[in-house]
Coordinates of C-alpha atoms and ligand atoms in Angstrom, one line a residue:
X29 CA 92.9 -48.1 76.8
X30 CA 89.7 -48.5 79.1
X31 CA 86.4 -49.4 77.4
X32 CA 85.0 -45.7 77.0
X33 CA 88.7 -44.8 75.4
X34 CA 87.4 -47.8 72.9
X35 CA 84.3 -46.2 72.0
X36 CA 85.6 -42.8 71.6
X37 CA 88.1 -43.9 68.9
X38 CA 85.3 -45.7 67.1
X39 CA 82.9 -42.9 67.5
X40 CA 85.8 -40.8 66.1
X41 CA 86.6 -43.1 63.2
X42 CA 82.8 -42.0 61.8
X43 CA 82.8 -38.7 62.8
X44 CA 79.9 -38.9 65.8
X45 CA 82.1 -38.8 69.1
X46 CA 79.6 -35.8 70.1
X47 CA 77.6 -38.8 71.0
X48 CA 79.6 -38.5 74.4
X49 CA 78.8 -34.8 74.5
X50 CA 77.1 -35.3 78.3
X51 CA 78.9 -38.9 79.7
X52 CA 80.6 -37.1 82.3
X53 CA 77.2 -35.7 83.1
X54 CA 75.2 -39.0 83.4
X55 CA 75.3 -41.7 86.1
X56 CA 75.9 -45.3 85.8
X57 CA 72.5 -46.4 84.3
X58 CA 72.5 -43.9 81.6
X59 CA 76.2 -44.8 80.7
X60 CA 75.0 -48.3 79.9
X61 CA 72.5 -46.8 78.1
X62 CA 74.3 -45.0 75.6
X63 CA 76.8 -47.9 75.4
X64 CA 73.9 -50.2 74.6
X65 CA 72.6 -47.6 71.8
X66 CA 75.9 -46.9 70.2
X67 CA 76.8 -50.6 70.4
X68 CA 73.6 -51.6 68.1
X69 CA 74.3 -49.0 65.5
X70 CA 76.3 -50.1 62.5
X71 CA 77.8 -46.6 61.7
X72 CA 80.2 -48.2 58.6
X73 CA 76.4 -49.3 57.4
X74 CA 75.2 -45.6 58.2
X75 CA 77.5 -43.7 56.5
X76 CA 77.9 -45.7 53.4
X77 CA 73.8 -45.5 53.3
X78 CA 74.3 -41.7 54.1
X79 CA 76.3 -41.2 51.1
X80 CA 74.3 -43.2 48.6
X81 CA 70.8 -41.3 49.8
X82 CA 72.9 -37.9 48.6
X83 CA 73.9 -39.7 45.5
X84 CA 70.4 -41.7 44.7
X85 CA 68.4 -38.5 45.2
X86 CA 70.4 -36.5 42.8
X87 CA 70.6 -38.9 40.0
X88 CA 66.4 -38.8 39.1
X89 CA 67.1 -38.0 35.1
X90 CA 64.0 -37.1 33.8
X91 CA 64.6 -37.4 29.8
X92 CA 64.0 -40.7 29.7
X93 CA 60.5 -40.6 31.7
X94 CA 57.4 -42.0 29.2
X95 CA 53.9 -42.9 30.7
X96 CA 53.8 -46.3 31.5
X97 CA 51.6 -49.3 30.1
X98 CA 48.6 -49.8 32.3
X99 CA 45.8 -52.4 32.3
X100 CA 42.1 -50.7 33.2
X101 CA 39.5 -51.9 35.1
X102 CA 37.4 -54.0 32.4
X103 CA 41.1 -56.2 32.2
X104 CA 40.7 -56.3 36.0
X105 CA 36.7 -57.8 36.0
X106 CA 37.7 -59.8 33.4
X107 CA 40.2 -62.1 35.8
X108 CA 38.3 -61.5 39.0
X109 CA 37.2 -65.2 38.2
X110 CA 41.1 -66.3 38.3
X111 CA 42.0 -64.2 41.9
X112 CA 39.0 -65.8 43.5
X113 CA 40.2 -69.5 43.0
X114 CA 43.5 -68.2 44.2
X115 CA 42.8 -66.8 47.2
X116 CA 39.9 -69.8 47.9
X117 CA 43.5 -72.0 47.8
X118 CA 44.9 -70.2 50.3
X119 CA 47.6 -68.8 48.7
X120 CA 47.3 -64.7 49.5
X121 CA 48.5 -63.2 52.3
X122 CA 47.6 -59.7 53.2
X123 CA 50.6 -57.6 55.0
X124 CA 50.2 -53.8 56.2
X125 CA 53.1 -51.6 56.8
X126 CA 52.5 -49.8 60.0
X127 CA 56.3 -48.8 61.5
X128 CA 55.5 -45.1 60.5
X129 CA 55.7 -42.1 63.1
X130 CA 52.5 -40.3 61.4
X131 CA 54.2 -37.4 63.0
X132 CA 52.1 -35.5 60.6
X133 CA 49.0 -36.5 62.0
X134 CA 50.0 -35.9 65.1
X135 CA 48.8 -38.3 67.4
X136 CA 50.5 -40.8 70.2
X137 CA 48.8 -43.7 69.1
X138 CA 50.0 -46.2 66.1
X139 CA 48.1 -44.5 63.2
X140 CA 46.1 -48.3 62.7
X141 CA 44.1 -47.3 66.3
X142 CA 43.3 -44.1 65.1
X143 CA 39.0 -44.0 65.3
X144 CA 38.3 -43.5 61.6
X145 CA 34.7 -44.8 61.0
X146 CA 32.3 -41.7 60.5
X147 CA 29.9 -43.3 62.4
X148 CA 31.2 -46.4 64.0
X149 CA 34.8 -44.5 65.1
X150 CA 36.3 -48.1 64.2
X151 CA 39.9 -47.6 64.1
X152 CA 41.6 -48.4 60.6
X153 CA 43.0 -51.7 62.1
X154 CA 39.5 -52.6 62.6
X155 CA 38.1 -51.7 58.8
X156 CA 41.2 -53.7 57.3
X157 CA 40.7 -56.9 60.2
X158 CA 37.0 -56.8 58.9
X159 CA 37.9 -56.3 55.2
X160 CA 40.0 -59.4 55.8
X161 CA 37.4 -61.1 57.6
X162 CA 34.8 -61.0 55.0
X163 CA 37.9 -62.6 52.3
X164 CA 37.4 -65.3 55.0
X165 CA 34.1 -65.7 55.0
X166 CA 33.3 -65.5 50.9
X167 CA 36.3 -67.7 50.5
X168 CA 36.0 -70.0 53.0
X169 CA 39.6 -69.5 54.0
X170 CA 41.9 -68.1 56.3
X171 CA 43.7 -65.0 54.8
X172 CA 47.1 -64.5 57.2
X173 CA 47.9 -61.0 57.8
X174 CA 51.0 -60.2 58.8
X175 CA 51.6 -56.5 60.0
X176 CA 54.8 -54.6 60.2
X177 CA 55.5 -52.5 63.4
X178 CA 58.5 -50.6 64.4
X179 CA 60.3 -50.3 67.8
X180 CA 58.1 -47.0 68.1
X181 CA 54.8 -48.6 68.2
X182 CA 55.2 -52.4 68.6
X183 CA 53.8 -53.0 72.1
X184 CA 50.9 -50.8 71.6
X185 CA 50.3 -52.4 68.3
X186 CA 49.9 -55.1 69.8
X187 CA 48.2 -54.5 72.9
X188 CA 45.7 -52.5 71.1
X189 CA 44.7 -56.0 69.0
X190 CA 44.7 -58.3 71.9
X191 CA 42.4 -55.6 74.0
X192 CA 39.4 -55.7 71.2
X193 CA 40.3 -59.5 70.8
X194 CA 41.9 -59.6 67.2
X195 CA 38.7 -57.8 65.9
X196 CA 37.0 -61.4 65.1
X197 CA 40.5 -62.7 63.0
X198 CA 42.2 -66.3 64.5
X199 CA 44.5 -64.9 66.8
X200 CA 47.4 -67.3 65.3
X201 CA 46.6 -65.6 61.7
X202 CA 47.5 -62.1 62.8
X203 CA 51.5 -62.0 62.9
X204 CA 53.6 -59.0 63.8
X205 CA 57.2 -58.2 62.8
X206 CA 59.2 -55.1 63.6
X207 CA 61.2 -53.3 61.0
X208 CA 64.9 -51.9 62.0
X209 CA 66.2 -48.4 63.3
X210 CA 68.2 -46.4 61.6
X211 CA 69.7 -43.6 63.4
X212 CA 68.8 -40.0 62.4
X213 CA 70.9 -36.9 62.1
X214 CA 70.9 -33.6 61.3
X215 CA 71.6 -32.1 57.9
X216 CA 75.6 -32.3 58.1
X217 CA 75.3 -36.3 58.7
X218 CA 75.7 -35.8 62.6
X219 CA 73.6 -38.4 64.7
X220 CA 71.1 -37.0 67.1
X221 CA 71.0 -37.9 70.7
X222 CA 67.0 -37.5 71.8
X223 CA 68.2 -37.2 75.5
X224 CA 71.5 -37.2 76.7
X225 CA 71.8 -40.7 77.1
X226 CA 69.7 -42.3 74.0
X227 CA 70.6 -41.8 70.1
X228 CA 67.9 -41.1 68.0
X229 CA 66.7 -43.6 65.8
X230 CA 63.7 -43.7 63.4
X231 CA 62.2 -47.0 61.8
X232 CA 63.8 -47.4 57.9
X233 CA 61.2 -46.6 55.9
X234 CA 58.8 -49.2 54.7
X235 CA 61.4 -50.4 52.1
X236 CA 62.8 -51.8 55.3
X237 CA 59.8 -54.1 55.1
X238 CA 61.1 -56.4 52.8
X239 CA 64.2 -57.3 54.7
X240 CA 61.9 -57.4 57.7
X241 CA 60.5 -60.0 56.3
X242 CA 63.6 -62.9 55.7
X243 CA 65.0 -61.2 59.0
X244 CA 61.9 -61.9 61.3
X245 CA 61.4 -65.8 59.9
X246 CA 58.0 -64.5 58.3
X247 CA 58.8 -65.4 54.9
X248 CA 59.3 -69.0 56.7
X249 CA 55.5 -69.0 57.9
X250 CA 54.6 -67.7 54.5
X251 CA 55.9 -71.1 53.2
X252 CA 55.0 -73.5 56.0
X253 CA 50.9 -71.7 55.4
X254 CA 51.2 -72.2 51.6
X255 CA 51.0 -68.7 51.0
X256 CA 52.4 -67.5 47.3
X257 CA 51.4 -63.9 47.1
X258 CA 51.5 -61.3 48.9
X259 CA 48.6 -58.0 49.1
X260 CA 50.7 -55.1 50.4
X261 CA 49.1 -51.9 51.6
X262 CA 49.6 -49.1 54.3
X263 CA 47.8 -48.3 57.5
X264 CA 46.5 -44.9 56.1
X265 CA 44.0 -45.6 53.7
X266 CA 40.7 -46.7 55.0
X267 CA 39.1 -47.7 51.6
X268 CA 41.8 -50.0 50.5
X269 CA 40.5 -53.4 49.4
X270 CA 43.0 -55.9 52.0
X271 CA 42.7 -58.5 49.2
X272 CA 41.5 -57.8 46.1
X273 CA 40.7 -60.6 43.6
X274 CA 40.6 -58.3 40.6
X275 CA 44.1 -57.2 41.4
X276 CA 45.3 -60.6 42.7
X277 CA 43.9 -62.2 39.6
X278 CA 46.0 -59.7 37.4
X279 CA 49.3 -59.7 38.9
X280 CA 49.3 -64.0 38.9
X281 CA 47.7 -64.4 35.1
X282 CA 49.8 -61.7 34.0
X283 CA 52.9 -63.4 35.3
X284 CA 54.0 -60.4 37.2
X285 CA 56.6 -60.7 40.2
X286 CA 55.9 -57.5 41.6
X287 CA 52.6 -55.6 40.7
X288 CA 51.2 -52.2 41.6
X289 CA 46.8 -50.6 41.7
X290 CA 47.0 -46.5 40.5
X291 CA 44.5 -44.4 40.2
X292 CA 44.5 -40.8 38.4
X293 CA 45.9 -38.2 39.6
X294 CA 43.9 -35.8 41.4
X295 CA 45.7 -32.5 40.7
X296 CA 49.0 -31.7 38.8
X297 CA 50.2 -30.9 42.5
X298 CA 48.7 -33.7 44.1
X299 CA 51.6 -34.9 46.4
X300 CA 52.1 -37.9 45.6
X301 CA 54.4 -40.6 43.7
X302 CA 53.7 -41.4 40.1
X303 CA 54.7 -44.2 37.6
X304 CA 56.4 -43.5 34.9
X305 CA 58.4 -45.9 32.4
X306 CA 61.7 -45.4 32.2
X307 CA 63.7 -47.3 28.9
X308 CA 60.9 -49.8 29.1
X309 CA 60.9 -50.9 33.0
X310 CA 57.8 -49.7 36.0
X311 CA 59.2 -47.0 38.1
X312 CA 57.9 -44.8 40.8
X313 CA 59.3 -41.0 41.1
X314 CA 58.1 -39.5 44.3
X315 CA 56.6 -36.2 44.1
X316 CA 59.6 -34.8 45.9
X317 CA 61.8 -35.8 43.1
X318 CA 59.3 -34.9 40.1
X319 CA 60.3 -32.2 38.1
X320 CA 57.5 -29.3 38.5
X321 CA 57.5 -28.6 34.8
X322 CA 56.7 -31.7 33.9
X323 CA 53.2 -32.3 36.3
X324 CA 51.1 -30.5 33.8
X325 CA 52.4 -31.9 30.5
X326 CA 49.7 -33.4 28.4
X327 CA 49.4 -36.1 26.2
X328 CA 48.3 -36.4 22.4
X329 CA 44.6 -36.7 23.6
X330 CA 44.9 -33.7 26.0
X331 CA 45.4 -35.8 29.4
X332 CA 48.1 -35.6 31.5
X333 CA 50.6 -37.9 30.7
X334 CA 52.0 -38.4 33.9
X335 CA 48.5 -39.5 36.0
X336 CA 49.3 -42.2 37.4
X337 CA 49.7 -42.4 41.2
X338 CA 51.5 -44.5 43.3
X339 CA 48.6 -45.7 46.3
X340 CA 50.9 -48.0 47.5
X341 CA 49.4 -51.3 47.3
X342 CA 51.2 -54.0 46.1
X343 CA 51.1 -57.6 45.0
X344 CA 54.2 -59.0 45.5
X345 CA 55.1 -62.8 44.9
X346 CA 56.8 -64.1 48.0
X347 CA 59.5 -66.3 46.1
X348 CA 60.2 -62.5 44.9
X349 CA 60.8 -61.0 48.0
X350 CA 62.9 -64.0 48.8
X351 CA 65.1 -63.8 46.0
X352 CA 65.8 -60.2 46.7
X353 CA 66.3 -60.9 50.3
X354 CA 69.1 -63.5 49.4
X355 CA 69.8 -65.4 52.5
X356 CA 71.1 -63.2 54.9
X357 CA 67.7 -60.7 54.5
X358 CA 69.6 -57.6 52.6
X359 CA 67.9 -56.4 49.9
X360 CA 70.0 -53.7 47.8
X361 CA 67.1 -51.3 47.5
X362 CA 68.2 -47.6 47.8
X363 CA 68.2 -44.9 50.8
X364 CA 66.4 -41.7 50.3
X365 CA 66.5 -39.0 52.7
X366 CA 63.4 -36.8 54.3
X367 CA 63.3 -34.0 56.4
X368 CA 61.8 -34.0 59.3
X369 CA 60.9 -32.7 62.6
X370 CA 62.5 -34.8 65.6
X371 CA 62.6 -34.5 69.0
X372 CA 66.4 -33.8 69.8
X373 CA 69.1 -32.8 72.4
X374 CA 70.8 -29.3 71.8
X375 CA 74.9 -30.1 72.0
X376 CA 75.6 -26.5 72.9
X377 CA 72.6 -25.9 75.7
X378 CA 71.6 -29.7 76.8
X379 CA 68.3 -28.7 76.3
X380 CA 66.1 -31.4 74.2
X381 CA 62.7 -30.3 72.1
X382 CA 60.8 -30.6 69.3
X383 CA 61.7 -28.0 66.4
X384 CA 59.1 -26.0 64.7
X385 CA 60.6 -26.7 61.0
X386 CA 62.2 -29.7 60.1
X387 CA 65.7 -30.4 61.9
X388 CA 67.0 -33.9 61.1
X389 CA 67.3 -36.0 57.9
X390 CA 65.6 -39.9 58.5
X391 CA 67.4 -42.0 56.1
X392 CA 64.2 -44.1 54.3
X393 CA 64.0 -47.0 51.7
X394 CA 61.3 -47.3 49.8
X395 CA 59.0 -50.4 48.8
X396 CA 58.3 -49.8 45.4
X397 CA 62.2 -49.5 44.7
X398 CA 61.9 -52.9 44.5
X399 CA 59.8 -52.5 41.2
X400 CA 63.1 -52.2 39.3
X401 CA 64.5 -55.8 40.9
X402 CA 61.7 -57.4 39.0
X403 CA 62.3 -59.4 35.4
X404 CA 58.0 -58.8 35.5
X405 CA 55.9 -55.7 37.0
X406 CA 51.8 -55.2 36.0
X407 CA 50.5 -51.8 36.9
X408 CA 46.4 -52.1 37.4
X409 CA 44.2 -49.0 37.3
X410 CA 41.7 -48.6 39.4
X411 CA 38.9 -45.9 40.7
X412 CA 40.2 -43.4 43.6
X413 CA 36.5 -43.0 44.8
X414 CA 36.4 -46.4 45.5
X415 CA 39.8 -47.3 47.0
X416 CA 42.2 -44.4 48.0
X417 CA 41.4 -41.6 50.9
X418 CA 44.4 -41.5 52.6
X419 CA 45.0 -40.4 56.1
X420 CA 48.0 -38.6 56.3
X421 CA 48.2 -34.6 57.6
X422 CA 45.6 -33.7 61.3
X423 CA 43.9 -31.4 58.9
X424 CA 43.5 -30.1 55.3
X425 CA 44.1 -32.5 52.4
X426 CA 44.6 -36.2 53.0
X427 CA 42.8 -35.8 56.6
X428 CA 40.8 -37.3 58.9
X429 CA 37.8 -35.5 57.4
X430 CA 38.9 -35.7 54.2
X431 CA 38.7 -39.8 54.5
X432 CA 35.7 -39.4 56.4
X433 CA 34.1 -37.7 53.9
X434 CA 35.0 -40.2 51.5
X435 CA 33.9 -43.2 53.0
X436 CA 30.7 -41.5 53.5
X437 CA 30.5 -40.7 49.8
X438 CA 31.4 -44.1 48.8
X439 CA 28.6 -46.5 51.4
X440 CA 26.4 -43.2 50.2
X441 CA 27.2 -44.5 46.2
X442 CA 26.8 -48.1 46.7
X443 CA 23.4 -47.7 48.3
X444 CA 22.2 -45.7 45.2
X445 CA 23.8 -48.5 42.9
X446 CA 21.3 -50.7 45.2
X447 CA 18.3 -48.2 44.5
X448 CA 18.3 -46.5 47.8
X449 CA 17.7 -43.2 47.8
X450 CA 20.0 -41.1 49.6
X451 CA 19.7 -37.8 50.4
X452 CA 22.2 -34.9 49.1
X453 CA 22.7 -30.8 49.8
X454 CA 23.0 -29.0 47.4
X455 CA 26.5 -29.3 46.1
X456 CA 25.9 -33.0 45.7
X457 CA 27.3 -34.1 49.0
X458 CA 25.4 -36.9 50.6
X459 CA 23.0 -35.1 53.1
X460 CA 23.2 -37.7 55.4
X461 CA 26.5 -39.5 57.7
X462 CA 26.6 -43.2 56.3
X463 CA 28.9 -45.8 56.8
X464 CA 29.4 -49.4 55.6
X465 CA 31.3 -51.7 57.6
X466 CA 33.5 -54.0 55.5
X467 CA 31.9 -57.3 57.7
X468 CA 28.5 -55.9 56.0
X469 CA 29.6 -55.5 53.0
X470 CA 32.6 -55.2 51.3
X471 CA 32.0 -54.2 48.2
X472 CA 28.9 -52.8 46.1
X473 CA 27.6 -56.1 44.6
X474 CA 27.9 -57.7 48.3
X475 CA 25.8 -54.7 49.5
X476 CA 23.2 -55.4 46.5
X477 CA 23.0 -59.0 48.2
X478 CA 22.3 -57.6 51.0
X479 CA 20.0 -54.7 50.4
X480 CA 18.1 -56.6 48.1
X481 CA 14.2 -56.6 49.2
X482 CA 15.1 -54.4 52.6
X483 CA 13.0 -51.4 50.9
X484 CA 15.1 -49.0 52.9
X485 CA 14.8 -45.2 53.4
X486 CA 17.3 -43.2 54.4
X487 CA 16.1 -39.7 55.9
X488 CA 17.8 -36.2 55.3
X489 CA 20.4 -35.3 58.4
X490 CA 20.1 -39.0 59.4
X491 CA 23.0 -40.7 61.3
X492 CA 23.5 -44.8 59.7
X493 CA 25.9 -47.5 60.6
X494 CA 25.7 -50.8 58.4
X495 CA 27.2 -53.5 60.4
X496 CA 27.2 -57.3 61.4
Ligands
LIG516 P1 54.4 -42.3 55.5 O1 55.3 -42.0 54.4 O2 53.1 -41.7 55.4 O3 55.2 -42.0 56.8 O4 54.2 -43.9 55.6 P2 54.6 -42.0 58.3 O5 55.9 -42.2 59.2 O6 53.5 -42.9 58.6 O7 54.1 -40.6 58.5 P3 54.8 -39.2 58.6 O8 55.5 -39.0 57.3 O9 55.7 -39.2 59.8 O10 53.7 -38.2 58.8 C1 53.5 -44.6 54.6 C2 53.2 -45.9 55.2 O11 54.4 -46.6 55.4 C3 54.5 -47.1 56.7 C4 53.6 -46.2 57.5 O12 53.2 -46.8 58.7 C5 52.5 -46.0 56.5 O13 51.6 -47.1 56.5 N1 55.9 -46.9 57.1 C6 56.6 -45.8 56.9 C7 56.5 -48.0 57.8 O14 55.9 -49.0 58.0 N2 57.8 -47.8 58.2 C8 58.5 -46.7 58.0 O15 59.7 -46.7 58.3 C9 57.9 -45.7 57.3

């Protein structure tokens, strides 16, 4: 049997020898190609995770769903002192996930170096690297943050750090890890080639984080740095707080392995995930998997009983993530499946594109899965004004304007809280373009420190950048 005769029967074993659909048709570099793609995908690994995303996202059973317990922000304030002293020791890490496509935004850039800043068009790598910065600086420590690419964006990830010089962090306190690929297929479980010659992959969701993690040797720096906990968060939300001492002093005096910050939902419809208890134990549902009847149910006091959405930040105590990783990295957190819109090769024509409606199934796990490995979980509430505006779709909700806007409103609330008076139109909306940078201020009482005896005045229509 000759080496291709090899592959075939393999490729035939798991039902994907279309994979060879064009090898006749490609020369010798492209052969190797292919080889080298099909040889790096575990296709036992992808079916059996095929088959449990069918099962795991027809299994949701709603009768058991209860709103969860939930401590508010007064519990929060009340162990800011406790986070402090733990993040003074050096024992917080802050990690972004940033492996995603953001093929809803649209753009060919990792979503982190998308210009965000109203005024300052600082990318959101830059607010978070300045969020962690000022940790640094009240702390007097050296917050590590690691950030999660994927194959898709690594190099530019990187490059895009190095070219504005690690935004003021240590250069040796920034660490990168890459998630893995997963290949992606169309509805029937078929893997798609993106050109004749290369299989289409997609990163595994930021679930995939976690193993990431014991794979890459990060957990191992963790350790050797001393660092304990862990402040999770994604590259789309500009108003995140990287390190929040009100959340990390809840999650460690509450005892909590794995903790999660909500804020109320902001419509019945609102897509996004939401917490719900189920027989006792934290759980996200995502809105995918929500039943519709139940968004609008009410509570005894006339609220909606399931308002509590998933922001995704996390605490997450690293001995945690290492006991789910085991040794070898696995973690047994589910696969779900999303549609989605890939670039892919037509078997019948040859011809590869882009397809208008979604066209292929991406095989994800999900971080907060992990809620359910944990003996202890906390949930913290917290105010979506002041921490959630999350850049997701080019336009329309969850936008680049939208989080514009919103930053905007929330430097334009702080500087009223410090007796500024700022501007507004009619409807309420500041009448002015302001913006905050995180090394100014990163909160409102830091702003207060700042503002305090500046008698400023802030004209209608007027353009204002607060910065370092
Ligand atoms: P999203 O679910 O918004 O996905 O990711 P996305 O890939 O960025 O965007 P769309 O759906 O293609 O438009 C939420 C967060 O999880 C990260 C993203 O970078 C974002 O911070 N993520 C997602 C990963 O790090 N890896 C993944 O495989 C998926």
């Amino acid at each position: 049997m000759t080496a291709i005769d090899a592959v075939r029967s393999q490729l035939v074993e798991h039902e994907q020898e279309h994979l060879l659909t064009f090898w006749d048709e490609l020369d010798e570099t492209k052969r190797a190609e292919l080889l080298a793609d099909i040889e790096s995908v575990d296709f036992s690994g992808f079916q059996a995770a095929w088959a449990q995303a069918h099962k795991s996202d027809e299994s949701v059973d709603p009768t058991g769903f209860a709103a969860p317990a939930c401590l508010d922000v007064m519990e929060g304030r009340r162990v800011r002192a406790a986070g402090e002293q733990i993040i003074r020791e050096g024992r917080v890490a802050a990690m972004t996930v940033a492996g995603g496509q953001a093929t809803r935004l649209g753009v060919d850039i990792p979503k982190g170096a998308y210009p965000i800043g109203p005024v300052s068009g600082a990318s959101l790598f830059q607010i978070f690297a300045e969020g962690v910065g000022a940790t640094n600086k009240r702390y007097e420590c050296r917050v590590p943050w690691y950030v999660m690419t994927s194959r898709a964006n690594h190099g530019e990830t990187v490059s895009f750090f190095e070219k504005h010089d690690f935004f003021g962090l240590r250069r040796g306190d920034v660490l990168f890890f890459s998630q893995s690929m997963i290949p992606v297929a169309s509805v029937d479980g078929k893997i798609l080639l993106e050109d004749k010659h290369r299989i289409a992959m997609s990163p595994n969701g930021h679930g995939g984080s976690l193993t990431a993690l014991a794979e890459t040797g990060i957990l191992g720096d963790m350790k050797a740095r001393g660092v304990e906990f862990l402040s999770y968060f994604q590259v789309d939300n500009p108003l995140v707080r990287p390190v929040d001492p009100e959340f990390v002093g809840a999650h460690v005096t509450k005892g909590s392995q794995m903790s999660s910050l909500t804020v109320g939902k902001a419509s019945d419809d609102e897509k996004v995930g939401v917490f719900v208890d189920i027989g006792g134990e934290l759980r996200i549902v995502e809105y995918s998997d929500f039943p519709v009847e139940m968004t609008g149910r009410k509570n005894e006091s006339g609220g909606r009983m399931f308002d509590l959405a998933n922001i995704a930040v996390h605490m997450l105590d690293v001995a945690f993530v290492e006991s789910v990783t085991g040794g070898d990295g696995r973690v047994s957190l589910p696969w779900h499946r999303a549609g989605k819109k890939v670039h892919a090769v037509d078997l019948s024509t040859g011809q590869a594109g882009t397809a208008d409606a979604p066209n292929a199934v991406k095989l994800e796990m999900f971080v907060f899965d992990a809620l359910s490995l944990a003996d202890k979980t906390m949930l913290l509430k917290t105010d979506r004004a002041e921490r959630f505006s999350p850049v997701k779709n080019a336009q329309g909700v969850d936008s680049v304007a939208t989080a514009k806007r919103d930053i905007v409103r929330r430097s334009a609330r702080w500087m009223g809280a410090c007796g500024v008076s700022v501007p507004t139109k009619a409807g309420g909306e500041p009448d002015c373009v302001l913006e905050i940078s995180p090394g100014y201020a990163d909160d409102e009482p830091a702003l207060m420190e700042r503002e305090t005896g500046t008698d400023r005045k802030i004209a209608s229509g007027e353009t204002l950048l607060l910065r370092c």
